[in-house]
Tab-separated table of C-alpha atoms and ligand atoms in Angstrom:
chain	number	residue	atom	x	y	z
A	30	MET	CA	0.000	0.000	0.000
A	31	TYR	CA	2.717	2.459	0.985
A	32	VAL	CA	4.897	1.671	-2.032
A	33	ILE	CA	1.929	2.153	-4.361
A	34	THR	CA	0.944	5.385	-2.612
A	35	VAL	CA	4.474	6.770	-2.835
A	36	PHE	CA	4.797	6.034	-6.568
A	37	THR	CA	1.453	7.557	-7.459
A	38	SER	CA	2.051	10.534	-5.158
A	39	ILE	CA	4.995	11.563	-7.332
A	40	GLY	CA	2.095	13.046	-9.326
A	41	GLY	CA	1.389	15.258	-6.278
A	42	PHE	CA	5.077	16.153	-6.011
A	43	LEU	CA	5.109	17.283	-9.653
A	44	PHE	CA	1.863	19.227	-9.121
A	45	GLY	CA	3.614	21.109	-6.283
A	46	TYR	CA	6.988	21.449	-8.019
A	47	ASP	CA	5.592	22.729	-11.299
A	48	THR	CA	3.267	25.236	-9.650
A	49	GLY	CA	5.905	26.430	-7.153
A	50	VAL	CA	8.713	26.712	-9.665
A	51	VAL	CA	7.308	29.761	-11.462
A	52	SER	CA	8.121	32.312	-8.795
A	53	GLY	CA	11.806	31.305	-8.677
A	54	SER	CA	12.409	31.088	-12.412
A	55	ILE	CA	10.316	33.874	-13.895
A	56	LEU	CA	12.732	36.662	-12.909
A	57	PHE	CA	15.526	35.069	-14.962
A	58	ILE	CA	13.343	34.121	-17.941
A	59	GLU	CA	11.989	37.654	-18.015
A	60	THR	CA	15.491	39.104	-18.301
A	61	GLU	CA	16.681	36.560	-20.874
A	62	TYR	CA	13.721	36.980	-23.240
A	63	ASN	CA	13.016	40.612	-22.361
A	64	LEU	CA	9.358	39.837	-21.598
A	65	SER	CA	6.499	42.317	-21.317
A	66	SER	CA	4.180	42.023	-18.311
A	67	PHE	CA	1.547	40.381	-20.526
A	68	GLU	CA	4.092	37.754	-21.572
A	69	ILE	CA	4.991	37.124	-17.917
A	70	GLU	CA	1.329	36.747	-16.992
A	71	LEU	CA	0.812	34.388	-19.904
A	72	PHE	CA	3.757	32.246	-18.795
A	73	VAL	CA	2.241	31.974	-15.302
A	74	SER	CA	-1.399	31.544	-16.290
A	75	ILE	CA	-1.045	29.155	-19.235
A	76	ALA	CA	-0.201	26.301	-16.834
A	77	VAL	CA	-3.346	26.960	-14.804
A	78	ALA	CA	-5.355	27.058	-18.057
A	79	GLY	CA	-3.750	23.710	-18.983
A	80	ALA	CA	-4.723	22.328	-15.566
A	81	ILE	CA	-8.344	23.374	-16.111
A	82	VAL	CA	-8.449	21.542	-19.457
A	83	GLY	CA	-6.633	18.540	-17.940
A	84	SER	CA	-9.072	18.273	-15.052
A	85	ILE	CA	-12.093	18.521	-17.389
A	86	ILE	CA	-10.971	15.566	-19.496
A	87	SER	CA	-9.537	13.582	-16.564
A	88	GLY	CA	-12.974	12.447	-15.341
A	89	PRO	CA	-14.226	10.727	-18.502
A	90	VAL	CA	-10.720	9.456	-19.350
A	91	SER	CA	-10.154	7.844	-15.938
A	92	ASP	CA	-13.599	6.215	-16.098
A	93	LYS	CA	-12.999	4.873	-19.616
A	94	LEU	CA	-9.330	3.901	-19.624
A	95	GLY	CA	-8.871	3.296	-15.912
A	96	ARG	CA	-6.966	5.069	-13.158
A	97	LYS	CA	-3.582	3.467	-13.872
A	98	LYS	CA	-3.485	4.428	-17.541
A	99	SER	CA	-4.629	7.979	-16.768
A	100	ILE	CA	-1.875	8.504	-14.197
A	101	SER	CA	0.713	6.964	-16.565
A	102	PHE	CA	-0.553	9.341	-19.275
A	103	SER	CA	-0.001	12.309	-16.946
A	104	ALA	CA	3.549	11.029	-16.227
A	105	ILE	CA	4.335	11.023	-19.967
A	106	LEU	CA	3.014	14.577	-20.249
A	107	PHE	CA	5.128	15.663	-17.258
A	108	VAL	CA	8.247	14.194	-18.901
A	109	GLY	CA	7.469	15.746	-22.298
A	110	GLY	CA	6.537	19.158	-20.881
A	111	SER	CA	9.653	19.341	-18.688
A	112	ILE	CA	11.932	18.464	-21.620
A	113	VAL	CA	10.295	21.133	-23.802
A	114	LEU	CA	10.785	23.685	-20.992
A	115	GLY	CA	14.396	22.727	-20.312
A	116	PHE	CA	15.436	22.946	-23.986
A	117	ALA	CA	13.056	25.713	-25.116
A	118	PRO	CA	14.773	27.633	-27.929
A	119	LYS	CA	12.329	30.545	-27.703
A	120	TYR	CA	9.524	32.028	-25.638
A	121	SER	CA	6.729	30.351	-27.613
A	122	ALA	CA	8.218	26.914	-26.784
A	123	LEU	CA	8.081	27.860	-23.095
A	124	ILE	CA	4.376	28.573	-23.432
A	125	VAL	CA	3.802	25.185	-25.100
A	126	GLY	CA	5.848	23.449	-22.375
A	127	ARG	CA	3.931	25.161	-19.549
A	128	PHE	CA	0.594	24.249	-21.128
A	129	ILE	CA	1.605	20.560	-21.387
A	130	VAL	CA	2.846	20.505	-17.798
A	131	GLY	CA	-0.338	22.279	-16.640
A	132	PHE	CA	-2.457	19.710	-18.471
A	133	ALA	CA	-0.555	16.925	-16.674
A	134	ILE	CA	-1.098	18.677	-13.324
A	135	GLY	CA	-4.867	18.818	-13.968
A	136	VAL	CA	-5.034	15.074	-14.672
A	137	ALA	CA	-2.785	14.090	-11.734
A	138	ALA	CA	-4.526	16.462	-9.286
A	139	ASN	CA	-7.766	14.611	-9.954
A	140	VAL	CA	-6.842	10.981	-10.552
A	141	VAL	CA	-4.032	10.460	-7.996
A	142	PRO	CA	-6.091	11.106	-4.806
A	143	LEU	CA	-9.069	9.287	-6.341
A	144	TYR	CA	-6.911	6.212	-7.058
A	145	ILE	CA	-5.307	6.239	-3.598
A	146	ALA	CA	-8.742	6.456	-1.944
A	147	GLU	CA	-9.991	3.534	-4.044
A	148	ILE	CA	-7.205	1.204	-2.971
A	149	SER	CA	-7.009	2.277	0.707
A	150	PRO	CA	-8.571	0.513	3.684
A	151	ALA	CA	-11.180	2.850	5.282
A	152	LYS	CA	-9.159	3.200	8.473
A	153	TYR	CA	-6.131	4.783	6.785
A	154	ARG	CA	-7.769	6.355	3.739
A	155	GLY	CA	-7.479	9.960	5.001
A	156	SER	CA	-3.784	9.621	5.870
A	157	LEU	CA	-2.910	7.872	2.631
A	158	VAL	CA	-4.621	10.535	0.518
A	159	THR	CA	-2.876	13.185	2.641
A	160	ILE	CA	0.504	11.660	1.652
A	161	ASN	CA	-0.321	13.022	-1.803
A	162	ASN	CA	-0.806	16.473	-0.240
A	163	LEU	CA	2.477	16.139	1.604
A	164	CYS	CA	4.054	15.523	-1.798
A	165	ILE	CA	2.343	18.650	-3.213
A	166	THR	CA	3.659	20.847	-0.396
A	167	SER	CA	7.156	19.255	-0.434
A	168	GLY	CA	7.203	19.738	-4.207
A	169	GLN	CA	6.445	23.441	-3.719
A	170	PHE	CA	9.103	23.753	-1.002
A	171	ILE	CA	11.770	21.872	-2.995
A	172	SER	CA	11.055	23.944	-6.114
A	173	TYR	CA	11.878	27.096	-4.119
A	174	LEU	CA	15.142	25.522	-2.932
A	175	VAL	CA	16.119	24.264	-6.404
A	176	ALA	CA	15.329	27.657	-7.960
A	177	SER	CA	17.542	29.415	-5.371
A	178	GLY	CA	20.278	26.786	-5.888
A	179	PHE	CA	20.396	27.450	-9.640
A	180	SER	CA	19.976	31.198	-9.332
A	181	HIS	CA	23.733	31.791	-9.751
A	182	VAL	CA	24.167	29.335	-12.643
A	183	ASN	CA	24.056	30.586	-16.239
A	184	GLU	CA	20.604	29.694	-17.658
A	185	GLY	CA	19.964	27.895	-14.361
A	186	TRP	CA	16.191	28.196	-14.919
A	187	ARG	CA	16.517	25.526	-17.655
A	188	TYR	CA	17.723	23.018	-15.061
A	189	THR	CA	15.088	24.145	-12.566
A	190	LEU	CA	12.288	23.535	-15.076
A	191	GLY	CA	13.806	20.571	-16.923
A	192	LEU	CA	14.837	18.492	-13.895
A	193	ALA	CA	11.180	17.712	-13.172
A	194	ALA	CA	11.501	15.127	-15.982
A	195	ILE	CA	13.461	12.827	-13.619
A	196	PRO	CA	10.756	12.225	-10.955
A	197	ALA	CA	8.221	12.069	-13.808
A	198	LEU	CA	10.190	9.231	-15.439
A	199	ILE	CA	10.416	7.373	-12.116
A	200	MET	CA	6.660	7.782	-11.754
A	201	PHE	CA	6.063	6.460	-15.251
A	202	PHE	CA	8.108	3.284	-14.671
A	203	GLY	CA	6.530	2.813	-11.252
A	204	MET	CA	3.074	3.095	-12.803
A	205	VAL	CA	3.865	0.643	-15.574
A	206	PHE	CA	5.769	-2.007	-13.570
A	207	ILE	CA	4.669	-1.737	-9.937
A	208	VAL	CA	1.313	-0.037	-9.455
A	209	PRO	CA	-1.771	-2.215	-10.140
A	210	GLU	CA	-5.110	-1.012	-11.525
A	211	SER	CA	-7.717	0.010	-8.943
A	212	PRO	CA	-9.769	-3.063	-7.945
A	213	ARG	CA	-12.863	-0.875	-7.605
A	214	TRP	CA	-12.545	0.333	-11.190
A	215	LEU	CA	-11.900	-3.227	-12.448
A	216	TYR	CA	-15.022	-4.373	-10.661
A	217	LEU	CA	-17.022	-1.681	-12.326
A	218	MET	CA	-15.687	-2.872	-15.689
A	219	GLY	CA	-16.778	-6.438	-14.908
A	220	GLN	CA	-13.223	-7.774	-14.420
A	221	GLU	CA	-13.996	-9.403	-11.084
A	222	ASP	CA	-11.257	-12.049	-10.930
A	223	GLU	CA	-8.543	-9.544	-11.679
A	224	ALA	CA	-10.013	-7.176	-9.068
A	225	ILE	CA	-10.015	-9.853	-6.366
A	226	SER	CA	-6.496	-10.983	-7.112
A	227	ILE	CA	-5.178	-7.390	-6.894
A	228	LEU	CA	-7.069	-6.827	-3.663
A	229	LYS	CA	-5.486	-9.954	-2.138
A	230	ARG	CA	-2.062	-8.757	-3.203
A	231	ILE	CA	-2.361	-5.222	-1.795
A	232	ARG	CA	-4.033	-6.373	1.437
A	233	ASN	CA	-1.437	-9.140	1.757
A	234	THR	CA	-4.107	-11.681	2.707
A	235	ASP	CA	-6.562	-14.061	1.040
A	236	ASP	CA	-9.293	-12.929	3.382
A	237	VAL	CA	-10.843	-10.130	1.333
A	238	GLU	CA	-14.393	-11.487	1.251
A	239	GLU	CA	-15.881	-8.667	3.319
A	240	GLU	CA	-14.310	-5.933	1.206
A	241	VAL	CA	-15.321	-7.638	-2.040
A	242	GLN	CA	-18.858	-7.796	-0.694
A	243	GLU	CA	-18.774	-4.052	-0.020
A	244	ILE	CA	-17.460	-3.294	-3.479
A	245	LYS	CA	-20.197	-5.485	-4.970
A	246	GLU	CA	-22.802	-3.605	-3.028
A	247	SER	CA	-21.324	-0.292	-4.007
A	248	ARG	CA	-23.939	1.954	-5.388
A	249	VAL	CA	-23.873	2.005	-9.172
A	250	SER	CA	-25.762	3.594	-11.966
A	251	SER	CA	-29.408	4.433	-11.656
A	252	GLY	CA	-29.628	3.927	-15.408
A	253	MET	CA	-29.593	7.670	-16.020
A	254	SER	CA	-26.967	9.406	-18.093
A	255	GLN	CA	-24.259	11.114	-16.045
A	256	PHE	CA	-25.654	14.498	-17.009
A	257	LYS	CA	-29.182	13.560	-15.903
A	258	SER	CA	-27.932	12.118	-12.632
A	259	ILE	CA	-26.332	15.478	-11.787
A	260	LEU	CA	-29.798	17.012	-12.088
A	261	TYR	CA	-32.009	14.346	-10.529
A	262	ASP	CA	-29.977	12.014	-8.323
A	263	ARG	CA	-29.928	13.205	-4.733
A	264	VAL	CA	-26.770	11.328	-3.704
A	265	ILE	CA	-24.795	12.732	-6.612
A	266	ARG	CA	-26.143	16.238	-6.184
A	267	ARG	CA	-25.292	16.230	-2.495
A	268	ALA	CA	-21.794	14.834	-3.113
A	269	LEU	CA	-21.158	17.457	-5.800
A	270	LEU	CA	-22.391	20.263	-3.558
A	271	ILE	CA	-19.974	19.211	-0.810
A	272	GLY	CA	-17.054	18.445	-3.129
A	273	CYS	CA	-17.278	21.596	-5.258
A	274	SER	CA	-17.927	23.902	-2.267
A	275	LEU	CA	-14.832	22.595	-0.495
A	276	GLN	CA	-12.665	23.083	-3.581
A	277	PHE	CA	-14.133	26.533	-4.258
A	278	PHE	CA	-13.541	27.748	-0.692
A	279	GLN	CA	-10.062	26.200	-0.570
A	280	GLN	CA	-9.050	28.581	-3.334
A	281	PHE	CA	-11.112	31.614	-2.274
A	282	CYS	CA	-9.419	31.592	1.146
A	283	GLY	CA	-6.486	33.007	-0.824
A	284	ILE	CA	-3.873	30.254	-0.446
A	285	ASN	CA	-2.308	30.736	-3.850
A	286	THR	CA	-1.839	34.461	-3.393
A	287	VAL	CA	0.604	33.275	-0.736
A	288	MET	CA	2.083	30.335	-2.683
A	289	TYR	CA	2.607	32.328	-5.884
A	290	TYR	CA	3.338	35.784	-4.476
A	291	SER	CA	4.749	35.246	-0.982
A	292	ALA	CA	8.037	37.029	-1.751
A	293	SER	CA	6.099	40.040	-3.087
A	294	ILE	CA	3.769	39.990	-0.042
A	295	ILE	CA	6.768	39.995	2.278
A	296	LYS	CA	8.268	42.904	0.341
A	297	MET	CA	4.961	44.779	0.488
A	298	ALA	CA	5.091	44.339	4.266
A	299	GLY	CA	8.276	46.380	4.417
A	300	ILE	CA	11.150	43.864	4.043
A	301	ASN	CA	12.916	45.404	1.086
A	302	ASP	CA	15.872	43.105	0.617
A	303	ASN	CA	15.141	40.694	-2.304
A	304	SER	CA	17.137	37.749	-1.020
A	305	LYS	CA	15.674	38.082	2.497
A	306	ALA	CA	12.181	38.096	0.978
A	307	VAL	CA	12.936	34.924	-1.023
A	308	TRP	CA	14.442	33.286	2.056
A	309	PHE	CA	11.381	34.083	4.179
A	310	SER	CA	9.035	32.832	1.462
A	311	THR	CA	10.970	29.529	1.374
A	312	ALA	CA	10.412	29.297	5.137
A	313	VAL	CA	6.652	29.833	4.613
A	314	ALA	CA	6.610	27.012	2.016
A	315	GLY	CA	8.556	24.859	4.518
A	316	ALA	CA	5.910	25.486	7.195
A	317	ASN	CA	3.272	24.414	4.671
A	318	ALA	CA	5.042	21.061	4.171
A	319	VAL	CA	5.730	20.484	7.893
A	320	PHE	CA	2.121	21.096	8.909
A	321	THR	CA	0.839	18.753	6.213
A	322	VAL	CA	2.586	16.030	8.261
A	323	VAL	CA	0.509	17.100	11.284
A	324	SER	CA	-2.612	16.631	9.179
A	325	LEU	CA	-1.407	13.182	8.134
A	326	PHE	CA	-1.515	12.093	11.779
A	327	LEU	CA	-4.779	13.806	12.646
A	328	ILE	CA	-7.083	13.296	9.677
A	329	ASP	CA	-8.110	9.698	10.470
A	330	ARG	CA	-8.021	10.198	14.247
A	331	VAL	CA	-9.867	13.505	14.645
A	332	GLY	CA	-11.962	13.171	11.463
A	333	ARG	CA	-12.316	15.428	8.409
A	334	ARG	CA	-15.185	17.575	9.680
A	335	LYS	CA	-13.806	18.350	13.141
A	336	LEU	CA	-10.265	18.915	11.896
A	337	LEU	CA	-11.402	21.230	9.109
A	338	LEU	CA	-13.782	23.326	11.205
A	339	SER	CA	-11.267	23.768	14.033
A	340	THR	CA	-8.226	24.584	11.868
A	341	MET	CA	-10.268	27.064	9.810
A	342	ILE	CA	-10.575	29.238	12.909
A	343	GLY	CA	-6.758	29.520	13.114
A	344	MET	CA	-6.574	30.091	9.362
A	345	ILE	CA	-9.106	32.957	9.505
A	346	ALA	CA	-7.238	34.465	12.494
A	347	GLY	CA	-3.989	34.316	10.460
A	348	LEU	CA	-5.668	36.250	7.616
A	349	LEU	CA	-7.099	38.849	10.010
A	350	PHE	CA	-3.641	39.356	11.598
A	351	LEU	CA	-2.057	39.607	8.156
A	352	GLY	CA	-4.522	42.370	7.269
A	353	LEU	CA	-3.706	44.097	10.567
A	354	ALA	CA	0.037	43.871	9.873
A	355	PHE	CA	-0.469	45.740	6.594
A	356	PHE	CA	-2.858	48.187	8.201
A	357	PHE	CA	-0.138	49.294	10.615
A	358	SER	CA	2.810	48.860	8.251
A	359	TYR	CA	2.715	52.511	7.213
A	360	ARG	CA	3.543	53.560	10.799
A	361	ASP	CA	6.303	51.100	11.706
A	362	PRO	CA	7.454	49.096	8.654
A	363	LYS	CA	10.176	47.082	10.392
A	364	SER	CA	8.264	45.441	13.219
A	365	THR	CA	5.076	45.067	11.160
A	366	GLY	CA	7.163	43.186	8.547
A	367	ILE	CA	7.970	40.550	11.173
A	368	PHE	CA	4.333	40.535	12.356
A	369	ALA	CA	3.261	39.933	8.744
A	370	ILE	CA	5.624	36.962	8.394
A	371	VAL	CA	4.432	35.419	11.675
A	372	SER	CA	0.813	35.848	10.517
A	373	LEU	CA	1.657	34.274	7.145
A	374	VAL	CA	3.194	31.239	8.862
A	375	LEU	CA	0.177	30.986	11.182
A	376	TYR	CA	-2.205	31.125	8.214
A	377	VAL	CA	-0.260	28.591	6.163
A	378	ALA	CA	0.198	26.208	9.132
A	379	PHE	CA	-3.553	26.031	9.786
A	380	PHE	CA	-4.309	25.812	6.061
A	381	ALA	CA	-1.895	22.885	5.674
A	382	THR	CA	-3.503	21.018	8.570
A	383	GLY	CA	-7.080	21.372	7.327
A	384	MET	CA	-8.138	23.276	4.216
A	385	GLY	CA	-5.140	22.042	2.164
A	386	PRO	CA	-5.637	18.269	2.267
A	387	ILE	CA	-9.256	17.805	3.399
A	388	PRO	CA	-11.062	18.952	0.193
A	389	TRP	CA	-8.947	16.430	-1.778
A	390	ALA	CA	-9.534	13.655	0.765
A	391	VAL	CA	-13.297	14.232	0.994
A	392	ASN	CA	-13.720	14.452	-2.786
A	393	SER	CA	-11.949	11.156	-3.273
A	394	GLU	CA	-14.445	9.317	-1.029
A	395	ILE	CA	-17.907	10.829	-1.520
A	396	TYR	CA	-18.962	9.842	-5.057
A	397	PRO	CA	-20.621	6.563	-6.088
A	398	SER	CA	-18.223	4.269	-7.992
A	399	ASN	CA	-19.609	4.922	-11.442
A	400	PHE	CA	-19.579	8.685	-10.925
A	401	ARG	CA	-16.256	9.021	-9.081
A	402	GLY	CA	-14.113	9.992	-12.076
A	403	ILE	CA	-16.619	12.568	-13.324
A	404	GLY	CA	-17.438	13.894	-9.826
A	405	CYS	CA	-13.811	14.392	-8.823
A	406	GLY	CA	-13.135	15.859	-12.284
A	407	ILE	CA	-15.877	18.479	-11.887
A	408	ALA	CA	-14.671	19.449	-8.392
A	409	THR	CA	-11.040	19.614	-9.563
A	410	THR	CA	-12.116	21.892	-12.414
A	411	VAL	CA	-13.848	24.152	-9.879
A	412	ASN	CA	-10.605	24.187	-7.876
A	413	TRP	CA	-8.422	25.240	-10.824
A	414	SER	CA	-10.910	27.776	-12.175
A	415	ALA	CA	-11.190	29.411	-8.742
A	416	ASN	CA	-7.399	29.321	-8.480
A	417	LEU	CA	-7.155	31.195	-11.790
A	418	VAL	CA	-9.611	33.887	-10.685
A	419	VAL	CA	-7.983	34.470	-7.289
A	420	SER	CA	-4.336	34.374	-8.287
A	421	PHE	CA	-4.761	36.596	-11.324
A	422	THR	CA	-6.885	39.215	-9.698
A	423	PHE	CA	-4.691	39.402	-6.596
A	424	LEU	CA	-2.269	42.150	-7.586
A	425	SER	CA	-4.918	44.424	-9.080
A	426	TYR	CA	-7.231	43.718	-6.121
A	427	VAL	CA	-4.434	44.767	-3.749
A	428	ASN	CA	-4.026	47.975	-5.765
A	429	ALA	CA	-7.735	48.652	-5.539
A	430	VAL	CA	-8.398	47.873	-1.859
A	431	THR	CA	-4.893	47.831	-0.241
A	432	PRO	CA	-3.261	44.626	1.068
A	433	SER	CA	-5.248	44.784	4.337
A	434	GLY	CA	-8.495	45.038	2.370
A	435	ALA	CA	-7.501	42.011	0.265
A	436	PHE	CA	-6.589	39.754	3.212
A	437	TRP	CA	-9.654	40.816	5.177
A	438	THR	CA	-11.747	39.903	2.128
A	439	TYR	CA	-10.246	36.385	2.151
A	440	ALA	CA	-10.883	36.224	5.918
A	441	GLY	CA	-14.532	37.218	5.287
A	442	ILE	CA	-14.863	34.487	2.651
A	443	GLY	CA	-13.279	32.110	5.199
A	444	ILE	CA	-16.046	32.929	7.693
A	445	VAL	CA	-18.758	32.294	5.083
A	446	ALA	CA	-16.960	29.043	4.194
A	447	TRP	CA	-16.965	27.954	7.859
A	448	VAL	CA	-20.742	28.410	8.120
A	449	VAL	CA	-21.435	26.621	4.815
A	450	ILE	CA	-19.124	23.723	5.711
A	451	TYR	CA	-20.677	23.470	9.182
A	452	PHE	CA	-24.053	22.796	7.545
A	453	ILE	CA	-23.083	20.590	4.605
A	454	LEU	CA	-20.093	18.435	5.571
A	455	PRO	CA	-20.814	15.126	7.329
A	456	GLU	CA	-18.100	13.130	9.092
A	457	THR	CA	-16.666	10.415	6.842
A	458	LYS	CA	-13.872	9.172	9.109
A	459	GLY	CA	-13.561	5.373	9.311
A	460	LYS	CA	-16.530	4.722	6.975
A	461	SER	CA	-16.117	2.646	3.876
A	462	ILE	CA	-16.658	4.482	0.596
A	463	GLU	CA	-19.915	2.505	0.225
A	464	GLN	CA	-21.189	3.519	3.676
A	465	ILE	CA	-20.563	7.178	2.853
A	466	GLN	CA	-22.812	6.989	-0.214
A	467	GLN	CA	-25.426	5.163	1.780
A	468	SER	CA	-25.409	7.918	4.392
A	469	PHE	CA	-26.054	10.418	1.592
A	470	SER	CA	-29.093	8.596	0.280
A	471	ASN	CA	-30.648	8.284	3.743
A	472	LYS	CA	-31.527	11.344	5.731
A	473	SER	CA	-29.817	9.805	8.770
A	474	THR	CA	-26.409	8.127	8.800
A	475	PRO	CA	-26.668	4.342	8.793
A	476	THR	CA	-24.578	2.130	11.047
A	477	HIS	CA	-24.264	-0.700	8.551
A	478	THR	CA	-23.959	-1.276	4.813
A	479	PRO	CA	-27.201	-2.599	3.353
A	480	SER	CA	-27.154	-5.833	1.419
A	481	HIS	CA	-28.751	-4.298	-1.667
A	482	PRO	CA	-27.638	-1.141	-3.346
A	483	SER	CA	-30.352	1.431	-3.516
A	484	THR	CA	-30.784	4.367	-5.747
A	485	GLN	CA	-32.765	7.282	-4.483
A	486	LEU	CA	-34.185	9.727	-6.878
A	487	GLU	CA	-36.005	12.884	-6.358
B	22	LIG	C1	-4.118	23.364	-3.209
B	22	LIG	C2	-3.161	24.160	-4.076
B	22	LIG	C3	-2.173	24.898	-3.191
B	22	LIG	C4	-1.525	23.928	-2.224
B	22	LIG	C5	-0.679	24.687	-1.246
B	22	LIG	C6	-3.334	22.417	-2.324
B	22	LIG	O1	-4.184	21.657	-1.520
B	22	LIG	O2	-5.009	22.652	-4.021
B	22	LIG	O3	-3.879	25.062	-4.883
B	22	LIG	O4	-1.182	25.509	-3.974
B	22	LIG	O5	-2.480	23.191	-1.501
B	22	LIG	O6	0.118	23.814	-0.567
């Protein structure tokens, strides 16, 4: 289980690395190609656009071809995109390379957590999916370090961007030779013997009868088309409401203003030295990775709902303090700069423990088997579209309402998010994927899995 999780989570690492790497390499690319601000924005945003397209197609593709082939496909794209970036002879090749890498990120962001959830035992599912998030945050942190390491090398940005091909190759070979197809997907495709034999292998026991029974009873199609079931099937509608709201709020709490612009935020707060600002932003990314480990230990013990609602309070406080730091920065820039950094770390630490991993974990477990690819794909598309809106309005929004106004806006959205999540998110800790769906179709949460799948329509 752990070996499989680690190989597939390289997809998470590349998601983090390729999103984090922009801030460290763009300064050098800008100088080399003499880029206008539109060209810089295009370089940054084309990957997010690629991720949106990748996440849209990832649902149908992972349902049709399977989880394993979809993740292997994203690995090939990561290799290809990184090579194009590393050897790019001109700016237009960089744009093509970033789009390919973004596309791969969109596919991996959706299919990797979904696959891990499908092969995990209920008891450890949250932690195993959170390993993928740990890889995202470590990827972001390592990309900052690699970018600083190559900052004194001639055309060092080529190495920074191109080196991502190495983990992508390892992932590809791991996917082809080590990682098996998801037994749940095989079952859905009618390949029962293959599914059972894989389940025995990954559980390291022949006693898989109970789990096979659960998979058999897993709620499948009501006979409606996927589009119709979005409109009329209560379980699917409820799952989509929860999944998309979590992904929407994850982004509208402003996390990627910090991940993409932390050095600029630190400079805005009065720390004028460039290298100090980069160093502090690396520390913020480090805190993000460290606190994801805390989440790894808590998610299956405390539960998704409790952990998310409690850490959101710290996250909102961090945003309010950050706004305060900017509010007072005009009076005493030096000490408010430090206050801003402490608030940033506070915000990121609470985000990494709750709002970072939990939307991914919950999405991977709430959809019925035959809707999981599509459901996670829709929610992942919401995530990337919201990311695009927030990260590319950030600088102009700061100009319009000041930095304090911007961070207080994200804090306000955080408060709305807390209330919405309080009302819509049930606890899914320790339940099998099948029991979660069952609890959605009943008004009250059942204590057992029924022996016949039911489909409730409205
Ligand atoms: C989010 C990313 C974000 C990252 C920060 C992930 O859960 O989906 O948008 O950059 O956390 O670590």
